[in-house]
CSV table of C-alpha atoms in Angstrom, one decimal:
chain,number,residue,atom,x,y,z
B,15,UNK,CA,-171.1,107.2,-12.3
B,16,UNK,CA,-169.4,104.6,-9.8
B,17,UNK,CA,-167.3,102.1,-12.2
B,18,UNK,CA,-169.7,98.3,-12.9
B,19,UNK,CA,-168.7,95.3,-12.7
B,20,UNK,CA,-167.1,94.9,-15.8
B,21,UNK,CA,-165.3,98.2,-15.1
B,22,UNK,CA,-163.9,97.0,-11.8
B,23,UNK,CA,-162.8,94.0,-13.4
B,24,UNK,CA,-160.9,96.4,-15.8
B,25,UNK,CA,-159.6,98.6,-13.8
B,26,UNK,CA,-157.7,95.8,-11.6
B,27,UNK,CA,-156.2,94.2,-15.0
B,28,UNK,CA,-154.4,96.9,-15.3
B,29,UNK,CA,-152.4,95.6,-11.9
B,30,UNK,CA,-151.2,92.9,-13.4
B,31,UNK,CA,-148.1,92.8,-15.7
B,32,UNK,CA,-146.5,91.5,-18.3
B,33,UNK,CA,-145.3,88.1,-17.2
B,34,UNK,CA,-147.1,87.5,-14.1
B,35,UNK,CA,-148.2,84.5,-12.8
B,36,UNK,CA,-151.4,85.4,-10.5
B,37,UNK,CA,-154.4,83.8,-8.8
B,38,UNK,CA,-158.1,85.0,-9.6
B,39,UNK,CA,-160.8,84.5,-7.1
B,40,UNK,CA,-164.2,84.2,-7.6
B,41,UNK,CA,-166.8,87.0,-9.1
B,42,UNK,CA,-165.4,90.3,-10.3
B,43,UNK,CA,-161.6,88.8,-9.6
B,44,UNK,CA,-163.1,85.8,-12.7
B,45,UNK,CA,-163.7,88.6,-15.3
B,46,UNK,CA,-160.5,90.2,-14.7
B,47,UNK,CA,-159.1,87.9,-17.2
B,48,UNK,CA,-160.9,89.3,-20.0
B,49,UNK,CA,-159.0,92.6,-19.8
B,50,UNK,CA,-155.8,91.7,-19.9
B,51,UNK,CA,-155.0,92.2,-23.3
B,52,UNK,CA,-151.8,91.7,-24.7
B,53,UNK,CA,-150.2,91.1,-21.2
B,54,UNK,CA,-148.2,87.8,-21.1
B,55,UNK,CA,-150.4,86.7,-17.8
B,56,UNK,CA,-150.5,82.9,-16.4
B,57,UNK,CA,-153.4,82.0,-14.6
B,58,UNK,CA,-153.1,79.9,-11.6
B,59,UNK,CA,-156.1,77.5,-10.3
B,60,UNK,CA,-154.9,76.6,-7.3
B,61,UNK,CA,-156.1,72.8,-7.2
B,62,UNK,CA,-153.2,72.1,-9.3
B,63,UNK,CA,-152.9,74.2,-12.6
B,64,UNK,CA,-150.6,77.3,-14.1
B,65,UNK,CA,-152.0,78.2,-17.6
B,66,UNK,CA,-155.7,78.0,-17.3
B,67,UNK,CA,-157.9,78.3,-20.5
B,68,UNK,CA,-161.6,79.9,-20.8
B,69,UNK,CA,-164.4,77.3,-20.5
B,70,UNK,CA,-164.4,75.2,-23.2
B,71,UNK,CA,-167.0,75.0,-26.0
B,72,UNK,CA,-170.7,72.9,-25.2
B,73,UNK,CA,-169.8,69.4,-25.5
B,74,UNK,CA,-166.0,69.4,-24.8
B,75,UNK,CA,-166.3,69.3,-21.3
B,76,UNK,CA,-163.7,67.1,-19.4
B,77,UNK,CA,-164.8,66.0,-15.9
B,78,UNK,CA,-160.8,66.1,-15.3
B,79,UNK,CA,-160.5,69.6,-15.5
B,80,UNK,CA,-161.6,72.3,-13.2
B,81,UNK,CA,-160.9,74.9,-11.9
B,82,UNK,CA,-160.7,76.0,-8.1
B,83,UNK,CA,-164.2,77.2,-8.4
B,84,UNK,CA,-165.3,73.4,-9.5
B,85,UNK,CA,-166.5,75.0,-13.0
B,86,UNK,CA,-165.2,73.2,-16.1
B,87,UNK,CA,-162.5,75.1,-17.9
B,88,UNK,CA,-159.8,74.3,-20.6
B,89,UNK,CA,-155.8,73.9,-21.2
B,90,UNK,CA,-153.5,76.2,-23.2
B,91,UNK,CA,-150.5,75.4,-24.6
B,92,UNK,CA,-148.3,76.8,-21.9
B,93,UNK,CA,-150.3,74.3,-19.2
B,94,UNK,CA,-149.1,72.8,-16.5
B,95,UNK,CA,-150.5,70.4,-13.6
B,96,UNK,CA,-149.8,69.4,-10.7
B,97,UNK,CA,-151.1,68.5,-7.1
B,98,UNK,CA,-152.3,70.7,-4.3
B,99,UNK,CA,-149.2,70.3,-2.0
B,100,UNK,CA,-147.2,71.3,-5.1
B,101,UNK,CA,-149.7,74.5,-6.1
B,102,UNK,CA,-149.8,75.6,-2.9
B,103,UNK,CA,-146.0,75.2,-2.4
B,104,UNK,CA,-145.7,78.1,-5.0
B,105,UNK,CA,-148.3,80.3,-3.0
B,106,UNK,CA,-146.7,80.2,0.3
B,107,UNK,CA,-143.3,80.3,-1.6
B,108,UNK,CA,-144.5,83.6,-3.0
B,109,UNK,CA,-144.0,82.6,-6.2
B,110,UNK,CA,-148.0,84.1,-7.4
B,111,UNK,CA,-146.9,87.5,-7.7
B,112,UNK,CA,-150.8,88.3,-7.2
B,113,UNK,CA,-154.1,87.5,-6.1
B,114,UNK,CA,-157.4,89.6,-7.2
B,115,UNK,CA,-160.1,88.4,-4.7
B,116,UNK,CA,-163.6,89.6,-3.6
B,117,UNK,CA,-164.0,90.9,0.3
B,118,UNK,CA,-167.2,91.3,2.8
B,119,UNK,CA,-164.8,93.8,4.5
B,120,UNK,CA,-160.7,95.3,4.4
B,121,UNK,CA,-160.2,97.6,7.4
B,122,UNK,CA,-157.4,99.9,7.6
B,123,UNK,CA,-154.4,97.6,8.9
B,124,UNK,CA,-155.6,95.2,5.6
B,125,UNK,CA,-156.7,92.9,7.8
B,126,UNK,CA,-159.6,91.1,5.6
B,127,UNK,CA,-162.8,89.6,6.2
B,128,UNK,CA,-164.2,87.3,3.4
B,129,UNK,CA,-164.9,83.6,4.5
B,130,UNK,CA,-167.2,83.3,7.4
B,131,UNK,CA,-170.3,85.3,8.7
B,132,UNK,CA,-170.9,84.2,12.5
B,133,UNK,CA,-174.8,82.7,12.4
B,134,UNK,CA,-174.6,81.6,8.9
B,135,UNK,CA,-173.9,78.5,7.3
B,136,UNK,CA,-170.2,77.9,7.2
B,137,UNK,CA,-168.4,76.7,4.0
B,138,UNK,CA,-165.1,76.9,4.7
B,139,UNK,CA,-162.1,78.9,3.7
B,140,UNK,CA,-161.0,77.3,1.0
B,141,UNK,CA,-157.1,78.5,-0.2
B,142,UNK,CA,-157.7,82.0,0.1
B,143,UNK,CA,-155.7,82.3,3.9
B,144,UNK,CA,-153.1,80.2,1.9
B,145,UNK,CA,-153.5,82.9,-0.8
B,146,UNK,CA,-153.4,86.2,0.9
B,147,UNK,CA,-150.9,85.1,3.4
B,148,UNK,CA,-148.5,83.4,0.9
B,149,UNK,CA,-148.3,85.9,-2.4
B,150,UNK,CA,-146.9,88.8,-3.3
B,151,UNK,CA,-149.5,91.1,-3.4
B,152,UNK,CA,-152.8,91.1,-2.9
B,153,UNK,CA,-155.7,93.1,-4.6
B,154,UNK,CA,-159.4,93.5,-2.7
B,155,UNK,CA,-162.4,94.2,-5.6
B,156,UNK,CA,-165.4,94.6,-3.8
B,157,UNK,CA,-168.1,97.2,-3.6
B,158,UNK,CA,-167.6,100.0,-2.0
B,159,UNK,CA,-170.5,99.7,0.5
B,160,UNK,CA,-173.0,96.4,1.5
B,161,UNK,CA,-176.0,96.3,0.5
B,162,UNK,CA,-177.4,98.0,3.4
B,163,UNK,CA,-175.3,100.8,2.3
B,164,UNK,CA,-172.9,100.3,5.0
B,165,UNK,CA,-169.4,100.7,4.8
B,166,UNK,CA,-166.8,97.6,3.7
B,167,UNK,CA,-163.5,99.7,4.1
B,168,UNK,CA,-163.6,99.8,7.8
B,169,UNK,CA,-161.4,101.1,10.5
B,170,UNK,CA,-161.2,97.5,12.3
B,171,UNK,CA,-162.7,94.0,10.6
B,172,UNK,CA,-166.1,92.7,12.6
B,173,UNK,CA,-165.7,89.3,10.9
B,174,UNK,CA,-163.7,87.0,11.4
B,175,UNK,CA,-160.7,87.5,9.4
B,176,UNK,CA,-159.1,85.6,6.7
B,177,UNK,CA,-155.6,87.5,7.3
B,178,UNK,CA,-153.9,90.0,9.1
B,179,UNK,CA,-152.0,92.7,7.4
B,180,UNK,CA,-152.5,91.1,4.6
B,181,UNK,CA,-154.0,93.7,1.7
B,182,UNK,CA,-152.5,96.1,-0.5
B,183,UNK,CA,-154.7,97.2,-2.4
B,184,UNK,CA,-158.6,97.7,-2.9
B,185,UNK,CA,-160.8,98.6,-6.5
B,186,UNK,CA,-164.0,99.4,-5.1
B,187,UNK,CA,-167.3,100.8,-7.5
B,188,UNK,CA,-165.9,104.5,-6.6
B,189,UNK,CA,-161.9,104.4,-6.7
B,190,UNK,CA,-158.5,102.7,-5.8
B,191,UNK,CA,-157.0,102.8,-2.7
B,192,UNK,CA,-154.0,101.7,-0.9
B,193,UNK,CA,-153.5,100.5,2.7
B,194,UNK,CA,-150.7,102.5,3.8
B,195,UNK,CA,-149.1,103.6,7.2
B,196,UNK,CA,-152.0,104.9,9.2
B,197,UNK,CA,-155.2,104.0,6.9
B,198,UNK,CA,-156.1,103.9,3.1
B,199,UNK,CA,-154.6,106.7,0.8
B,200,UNK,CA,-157.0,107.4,-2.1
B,201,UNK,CA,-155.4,106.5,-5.3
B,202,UNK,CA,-157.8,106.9,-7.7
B,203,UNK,CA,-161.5,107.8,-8.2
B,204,UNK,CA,-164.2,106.6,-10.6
B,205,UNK,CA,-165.2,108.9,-13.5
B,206,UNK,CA,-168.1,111.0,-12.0
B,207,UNK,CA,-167.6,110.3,-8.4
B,208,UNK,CA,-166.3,112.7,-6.0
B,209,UNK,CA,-163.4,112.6,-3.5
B,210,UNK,CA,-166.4,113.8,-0.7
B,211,UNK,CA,-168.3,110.5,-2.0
B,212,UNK,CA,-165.9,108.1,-0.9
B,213,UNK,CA,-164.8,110.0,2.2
B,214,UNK,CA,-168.6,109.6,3.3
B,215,UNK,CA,-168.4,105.6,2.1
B,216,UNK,CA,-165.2,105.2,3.9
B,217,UNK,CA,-165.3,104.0,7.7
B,218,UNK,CA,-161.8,103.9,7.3
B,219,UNK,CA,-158.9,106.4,8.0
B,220,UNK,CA,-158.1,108.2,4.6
B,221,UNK,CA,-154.6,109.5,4.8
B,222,UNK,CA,-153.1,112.5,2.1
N,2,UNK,CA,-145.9,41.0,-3.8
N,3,UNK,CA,-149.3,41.0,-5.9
N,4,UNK,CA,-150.5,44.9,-5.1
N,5,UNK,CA,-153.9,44.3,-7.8
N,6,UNK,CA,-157.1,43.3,-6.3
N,7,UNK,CA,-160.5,42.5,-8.6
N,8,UNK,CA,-162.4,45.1,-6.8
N,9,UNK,CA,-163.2,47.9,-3.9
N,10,UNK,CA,-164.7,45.7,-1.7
N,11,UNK,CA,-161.8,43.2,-2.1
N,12,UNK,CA,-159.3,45.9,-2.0
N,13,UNK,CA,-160.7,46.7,1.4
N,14,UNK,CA,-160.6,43.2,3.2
N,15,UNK,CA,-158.4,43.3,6.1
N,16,UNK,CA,-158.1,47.1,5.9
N,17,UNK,CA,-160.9,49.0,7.0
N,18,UNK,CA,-161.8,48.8,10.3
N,19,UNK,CA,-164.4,51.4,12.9
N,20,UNK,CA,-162.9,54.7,14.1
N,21,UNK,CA,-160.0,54.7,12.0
N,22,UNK,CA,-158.6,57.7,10.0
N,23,UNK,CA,-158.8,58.0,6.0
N,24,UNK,CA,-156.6,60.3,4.3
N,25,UNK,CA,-158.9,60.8,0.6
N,26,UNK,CA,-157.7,62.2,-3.1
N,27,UNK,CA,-159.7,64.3,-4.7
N,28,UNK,CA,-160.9,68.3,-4.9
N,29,UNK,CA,-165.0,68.8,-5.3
N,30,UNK,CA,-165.9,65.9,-7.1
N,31,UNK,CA,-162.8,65.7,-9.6
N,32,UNK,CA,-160.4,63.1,-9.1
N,33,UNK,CA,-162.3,61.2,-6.3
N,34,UNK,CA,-161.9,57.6,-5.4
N,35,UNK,CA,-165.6,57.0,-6.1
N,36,UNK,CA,-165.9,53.0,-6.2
N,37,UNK,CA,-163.3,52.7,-3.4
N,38,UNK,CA,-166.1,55.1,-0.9
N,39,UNK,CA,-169.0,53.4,-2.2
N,40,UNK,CA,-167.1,50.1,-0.8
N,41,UNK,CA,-166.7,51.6,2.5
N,42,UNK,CA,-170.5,52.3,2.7
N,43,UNK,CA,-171.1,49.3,1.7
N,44,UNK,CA,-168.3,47.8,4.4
N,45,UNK,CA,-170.5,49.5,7.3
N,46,UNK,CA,-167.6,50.9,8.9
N,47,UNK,CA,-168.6,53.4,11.4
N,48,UNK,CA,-166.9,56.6,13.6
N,49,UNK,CA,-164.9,57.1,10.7
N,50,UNK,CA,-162.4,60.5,10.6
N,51,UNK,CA,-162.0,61.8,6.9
N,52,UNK,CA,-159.5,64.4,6.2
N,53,UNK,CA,-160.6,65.6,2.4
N,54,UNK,CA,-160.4,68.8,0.5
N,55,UNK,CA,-164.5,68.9,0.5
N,56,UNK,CA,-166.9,66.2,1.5
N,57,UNK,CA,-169.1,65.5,-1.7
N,58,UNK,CA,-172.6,66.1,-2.5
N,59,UNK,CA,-175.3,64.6,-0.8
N,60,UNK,CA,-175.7,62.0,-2.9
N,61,UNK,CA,-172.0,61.6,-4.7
N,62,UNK,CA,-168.4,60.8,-2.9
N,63,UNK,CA,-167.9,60.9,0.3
N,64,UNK,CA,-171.7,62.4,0.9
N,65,UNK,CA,-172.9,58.6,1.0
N,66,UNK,CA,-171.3,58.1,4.2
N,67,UNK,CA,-173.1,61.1,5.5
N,68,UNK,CA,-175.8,59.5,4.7
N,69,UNK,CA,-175.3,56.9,6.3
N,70,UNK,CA,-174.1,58.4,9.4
N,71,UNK,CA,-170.5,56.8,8.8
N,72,UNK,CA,-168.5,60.2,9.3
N,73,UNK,CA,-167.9,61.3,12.9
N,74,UNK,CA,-165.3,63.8,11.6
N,75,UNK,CA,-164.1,65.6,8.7
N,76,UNK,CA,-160.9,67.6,8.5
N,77,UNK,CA,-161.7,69.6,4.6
N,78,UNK,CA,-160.9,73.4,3.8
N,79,UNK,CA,-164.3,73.6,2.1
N,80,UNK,CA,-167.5,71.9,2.6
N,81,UNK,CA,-170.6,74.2,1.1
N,82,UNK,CA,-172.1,71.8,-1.4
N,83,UNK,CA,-174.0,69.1,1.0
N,84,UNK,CA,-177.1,69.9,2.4
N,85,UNK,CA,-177.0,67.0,4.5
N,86,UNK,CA,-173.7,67.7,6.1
N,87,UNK,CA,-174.7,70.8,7.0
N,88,UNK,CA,-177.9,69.5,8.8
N,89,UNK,CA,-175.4,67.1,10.8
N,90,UNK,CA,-172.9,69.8,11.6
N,91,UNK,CA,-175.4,71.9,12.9
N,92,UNK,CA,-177.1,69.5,15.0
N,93,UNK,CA,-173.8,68.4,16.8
N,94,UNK,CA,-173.7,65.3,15.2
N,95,UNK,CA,-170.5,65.4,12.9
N,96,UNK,CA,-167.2,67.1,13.8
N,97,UNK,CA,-165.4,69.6,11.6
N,98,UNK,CA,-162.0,70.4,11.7
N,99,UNK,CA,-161.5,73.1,9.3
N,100,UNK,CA,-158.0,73.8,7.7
N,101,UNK,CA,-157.0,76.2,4.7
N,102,UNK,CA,-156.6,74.4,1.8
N,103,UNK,CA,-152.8,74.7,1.6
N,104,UNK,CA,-152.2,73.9,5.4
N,105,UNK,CA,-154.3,70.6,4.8
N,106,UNK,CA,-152.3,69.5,1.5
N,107,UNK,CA,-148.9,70.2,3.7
N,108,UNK,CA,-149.8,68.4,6.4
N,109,UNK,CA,-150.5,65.4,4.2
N,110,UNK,CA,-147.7,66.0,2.7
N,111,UNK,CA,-145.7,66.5,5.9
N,112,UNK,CA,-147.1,63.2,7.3
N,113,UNK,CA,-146.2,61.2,4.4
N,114,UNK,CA,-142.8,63.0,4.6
N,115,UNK,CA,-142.3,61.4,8.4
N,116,UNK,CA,-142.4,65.7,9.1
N,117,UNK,CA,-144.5,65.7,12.6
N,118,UNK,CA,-145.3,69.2,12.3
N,119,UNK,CA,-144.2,72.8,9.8
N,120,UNK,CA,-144.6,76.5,10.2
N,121,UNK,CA,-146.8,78.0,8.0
N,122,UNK,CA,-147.6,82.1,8.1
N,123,UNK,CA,-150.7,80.9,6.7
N,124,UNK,CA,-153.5,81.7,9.3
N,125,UNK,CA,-151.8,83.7,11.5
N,126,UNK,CA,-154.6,86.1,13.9
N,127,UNK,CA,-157.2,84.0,12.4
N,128,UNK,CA,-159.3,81.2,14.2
N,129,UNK,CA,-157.1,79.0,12.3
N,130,UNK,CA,-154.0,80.3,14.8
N,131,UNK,CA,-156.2,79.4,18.6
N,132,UNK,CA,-154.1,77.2,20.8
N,133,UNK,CA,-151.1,76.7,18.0
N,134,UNK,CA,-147.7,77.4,19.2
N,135,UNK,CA,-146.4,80.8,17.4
N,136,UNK,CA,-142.6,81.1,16.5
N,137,UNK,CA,-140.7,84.0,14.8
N,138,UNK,CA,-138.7,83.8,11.9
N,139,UNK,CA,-137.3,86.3,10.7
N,140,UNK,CA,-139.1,89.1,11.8
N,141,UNK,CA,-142.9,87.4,10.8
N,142,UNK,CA,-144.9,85.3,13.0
N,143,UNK,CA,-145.3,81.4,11.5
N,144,UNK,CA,-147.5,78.9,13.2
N,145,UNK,CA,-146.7,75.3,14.0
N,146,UNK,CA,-149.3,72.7,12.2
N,147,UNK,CA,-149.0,69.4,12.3
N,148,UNK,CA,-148.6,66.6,10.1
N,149,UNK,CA,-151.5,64.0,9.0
N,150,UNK,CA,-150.8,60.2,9.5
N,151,UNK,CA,-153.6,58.3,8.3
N,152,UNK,CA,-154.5,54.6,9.1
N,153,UNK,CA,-155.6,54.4,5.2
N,154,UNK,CA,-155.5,56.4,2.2
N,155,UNK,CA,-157.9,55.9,-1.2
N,156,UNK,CA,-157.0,58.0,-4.1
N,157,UNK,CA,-157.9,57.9,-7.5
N,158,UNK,CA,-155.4,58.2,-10.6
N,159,UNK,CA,-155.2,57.4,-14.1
N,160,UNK,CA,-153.9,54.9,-15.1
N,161,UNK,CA,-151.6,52.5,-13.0
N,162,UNK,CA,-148.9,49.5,-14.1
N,163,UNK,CA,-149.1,46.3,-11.3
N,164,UNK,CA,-146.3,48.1,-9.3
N,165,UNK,CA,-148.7,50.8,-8.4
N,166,UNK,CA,-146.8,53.3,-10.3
N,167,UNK,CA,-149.3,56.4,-10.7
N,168,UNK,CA,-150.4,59.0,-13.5
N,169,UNK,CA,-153.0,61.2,-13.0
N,170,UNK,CA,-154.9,63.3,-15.6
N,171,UNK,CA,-155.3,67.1,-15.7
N,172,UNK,CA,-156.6,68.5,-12.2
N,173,UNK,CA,-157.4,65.3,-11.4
N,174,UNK,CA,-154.3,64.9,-9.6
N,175,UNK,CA,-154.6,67.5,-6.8
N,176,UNK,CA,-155.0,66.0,-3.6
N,177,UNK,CA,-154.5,62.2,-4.2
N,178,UNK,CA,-150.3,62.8,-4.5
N,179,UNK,CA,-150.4,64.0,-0.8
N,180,UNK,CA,-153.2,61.9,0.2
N,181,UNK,CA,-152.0,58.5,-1.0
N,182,UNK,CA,-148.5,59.5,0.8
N,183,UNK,CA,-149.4,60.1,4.2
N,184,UNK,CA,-151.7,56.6,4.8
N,185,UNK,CA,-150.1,53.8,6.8
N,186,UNK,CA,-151.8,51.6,3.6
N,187,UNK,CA,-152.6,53.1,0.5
N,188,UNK,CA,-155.4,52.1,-1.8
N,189,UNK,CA,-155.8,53.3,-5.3
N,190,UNK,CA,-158.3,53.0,-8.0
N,191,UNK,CA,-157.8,53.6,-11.6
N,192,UNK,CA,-159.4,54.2,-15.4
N,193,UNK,CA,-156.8,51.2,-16.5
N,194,UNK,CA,-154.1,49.0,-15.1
N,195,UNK,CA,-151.4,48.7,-18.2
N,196,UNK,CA,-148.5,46.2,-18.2
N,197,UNK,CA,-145.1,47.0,-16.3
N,198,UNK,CA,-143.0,48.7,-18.4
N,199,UNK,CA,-145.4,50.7,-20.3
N,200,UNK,CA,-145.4,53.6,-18.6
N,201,UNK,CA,-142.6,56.2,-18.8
N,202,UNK,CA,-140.4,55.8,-15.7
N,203,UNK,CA,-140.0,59.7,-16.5
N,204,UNK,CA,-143.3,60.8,-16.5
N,205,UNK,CA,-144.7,58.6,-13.4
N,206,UNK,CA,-146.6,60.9,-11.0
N,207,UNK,CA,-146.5,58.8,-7.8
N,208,UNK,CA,-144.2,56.4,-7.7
N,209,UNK,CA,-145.2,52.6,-6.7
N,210,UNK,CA,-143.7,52.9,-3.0
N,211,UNK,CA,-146.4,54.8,-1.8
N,212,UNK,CA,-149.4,52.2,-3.1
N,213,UNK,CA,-150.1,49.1,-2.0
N,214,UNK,CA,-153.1,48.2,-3.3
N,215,UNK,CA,-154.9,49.0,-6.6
N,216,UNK,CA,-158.2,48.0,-8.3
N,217,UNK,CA,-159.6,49.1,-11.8
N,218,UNK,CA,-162.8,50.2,-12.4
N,219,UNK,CA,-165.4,52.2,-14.1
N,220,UNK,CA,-166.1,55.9,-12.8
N,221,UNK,CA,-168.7,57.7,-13.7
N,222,UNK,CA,-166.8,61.1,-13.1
N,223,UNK,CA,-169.3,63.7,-12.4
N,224,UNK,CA,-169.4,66.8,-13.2
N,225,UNK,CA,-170.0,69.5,-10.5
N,226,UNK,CA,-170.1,72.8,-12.1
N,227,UNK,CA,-171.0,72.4,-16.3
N,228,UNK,CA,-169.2,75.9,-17.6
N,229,UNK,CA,-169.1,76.1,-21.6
N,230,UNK,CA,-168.9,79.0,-24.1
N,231,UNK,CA,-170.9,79.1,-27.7
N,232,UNK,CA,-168.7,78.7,-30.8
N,233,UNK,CA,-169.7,82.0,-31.8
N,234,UNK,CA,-167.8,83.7,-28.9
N,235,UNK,CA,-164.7,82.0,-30.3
């Protein structure tokens, strides 16, 4: 059985490490939070906060405090704020030892794709080129495959990319792998799945 | 010199004027100079460049001046909550400048820093990089961006004493610091204007320097995205 949601979000908490400061995305990267245990892990927001809480109980919202995602949140007592020219200082210091973001596609290189789709609406990118360009490593969970069952681990981006080089790891549904010299090395594989399963998901180069 | 003025529209006078460039606070709808943009509506100014984080909702910040077709350009990292900005985008109407979040807070920063431009690695082989000068340092490839000097900056913060010393609450702060730095004038509004001397010089946010005007108000303070957990799951 290829790993859920919740299981993804698992399986990249055990990245992290005692004493990190690091940056969840949105999605799968938001849930990582709830597995990491006894791991002495600061959150960073990046609109201006280290030490961010869980969403605080019906009532106690404060219009004052977000987080990057725009959704209410809460403080602990190891909090601190301060403004974006500060927060993203400390990104493109490299002083976020990670970020755990989604992906539409990583190829080989670790270029990755996750902003814009050409013909659709544009948002906007948001901090994550300031993110994956600026800390010290950077973690891809995404499905393995679209849902066209398609390929997202490809051998060169088609999107337009978000960063070059910039990816060092990626927790899909079947596995772990690493970008490495020459293509992504198979790291790990889900409980049930085969090393022939995510060979045929794979666009891109698997190394030994 | 008397920096407190009874209101936005008062706080404006002599200051806004058509085509000129606004430097706002604020990230989504948290820690926005509201009253201070529904003055500038209300002003009429038009061709007016914004460089913000995001550009509102259609019906809150600085989506009222989409509204009324006051915008002819927006310089924001992330726009995807305003239908009607999209509709104006699309249709060639409005101008978008999009920067990453970080390079936009920089080069506020920068500007009010007198720094005319920074490398940043931040970009690099993305859109973002087209047509800016690329310089190695060290072995990696940095990109030169430049710094923002705004005609006027509005910012929101907490409280305020009559010198135009600054706190800010919570993530409130984010973009106003930068944003009230790099404006030729600065304009902030606040939740309460206390007597000088009653802040803590030690814990001021933004010193006085940087703001030249201020006004306190009422702000409704919405809320964009209502997240909450049951007691049980505590």
């Amino acid at each position: 059985m290829p790993w859920d949601r919740n299981q993804m979000a698992a399986r990249a908490a055990q990245e992290l490490e005692d004493g990190m400061y690091v940056n969840l995305g949105i999605g799968i990267p938001t849930l990582v939070a709830n597995y990491v245990g006894d791991k002495d892990i600061t959150l960073q927001s990046e609109n201006g906060m280290l030490g961010m809480g869980p969403f605080p109980f019906e009532g106690e919202e404060d219009p004052d405090l977000i987080n990057a995602g725009k959704q209410t949140i809460t403080e602990l007592s190891r909090t601190a704020y301060f403004d974006s020219a500060t927060s993203f200082a400390m990104i493109r210091g490299g002083k976020i030892a990670a970020a755990v973001l989604g992906a539409m596609e990583v190829d080989e290189e670790g270029d990755l794709a996750n902003w814009m789709i050409p013909g659709v609406l544009v948002k906007g990118m948001g901090g994550a080129m300031d993110l994956v360009a600026g800390v010290g490593r950077v973690i891809v969970v995404m499905d393995h495959t679209n849902k066209h069952g398609k390929s997202k681990l490809l051998k060169k981006c088609t999107l337009p990319l978000t960063g070059k080089k910039v990816v060092n790891r990626i927790i899909t549904n079947l596995g772990v792998l690493d970008v490495v010299e020459g293509g992504l090395k198979i790291i790990e594989i889900a409980e049930g799945v085969t090393e022939d399963e995510i060979r045929a998901a794979t666009e891109a180069n698997i190394v030994n | 010199m008397k920096k407190v003025y009874a209101n936005a529209t008062e706080a404006l006078d002599g200051v806004i004027t058509d085509g000129m460039m606004i430097a706002a606070g604020g990230f989504g709808l948290c820690g926005i100079p509201e009253l201070l943009l529904e003055a500038i509506k209300d002003s009429g100014a038009q061709n007016l460049t914004f460089a913000s984080n995001n550009a509102g909702v259609d019906d809150f910040g600085i989506g009222i001046l989409l509204q009324t077709k006051q915008v002819k350009k927006m310089i924001s990292s992330y726009v995807g909550e305003n239908a009607e900005f999209m509709r104006q985008y699309l249709s060639g109407e409005l101008e978008l400048e999009f920067n990453p979040q970080g390079t936009l807070a920089e080069r506020m920063r920068a500007g009010g820093a007198g720094i005319p431009g920074f490398y940043t690695k931040t970009g690099v082989g993305t859109v973002i990089a087209e047509g800016k000068e690329h310089k190695d340092f060290s072995g990696e490839t940095y990109i030169l961006e430049e710094g923002i000097f705004a005609d006027l900056a509005i910012v929101k913060a907490w409280k305020a004493d009559d010198t135009g010393n600054l706190i800010f609450r919570k993530t409130a702060r984010n973009f106003n610091v930068p944003a009230a730095t790099c404006g030729k004038i600065c304009i902030a509004e606040v939740e309460e204007i206390v007597p000088r001397g009653s802040l803590d010089p030690d814990a001021i946010h933004l010193p006085g320097i940087y703001v030249h005007r201020i006004i306190q108000g009422e702000h409704e303070k919405r809320i964009e995205q209502r997240t909450t957990r049951k007691k049980e799951e505590a």
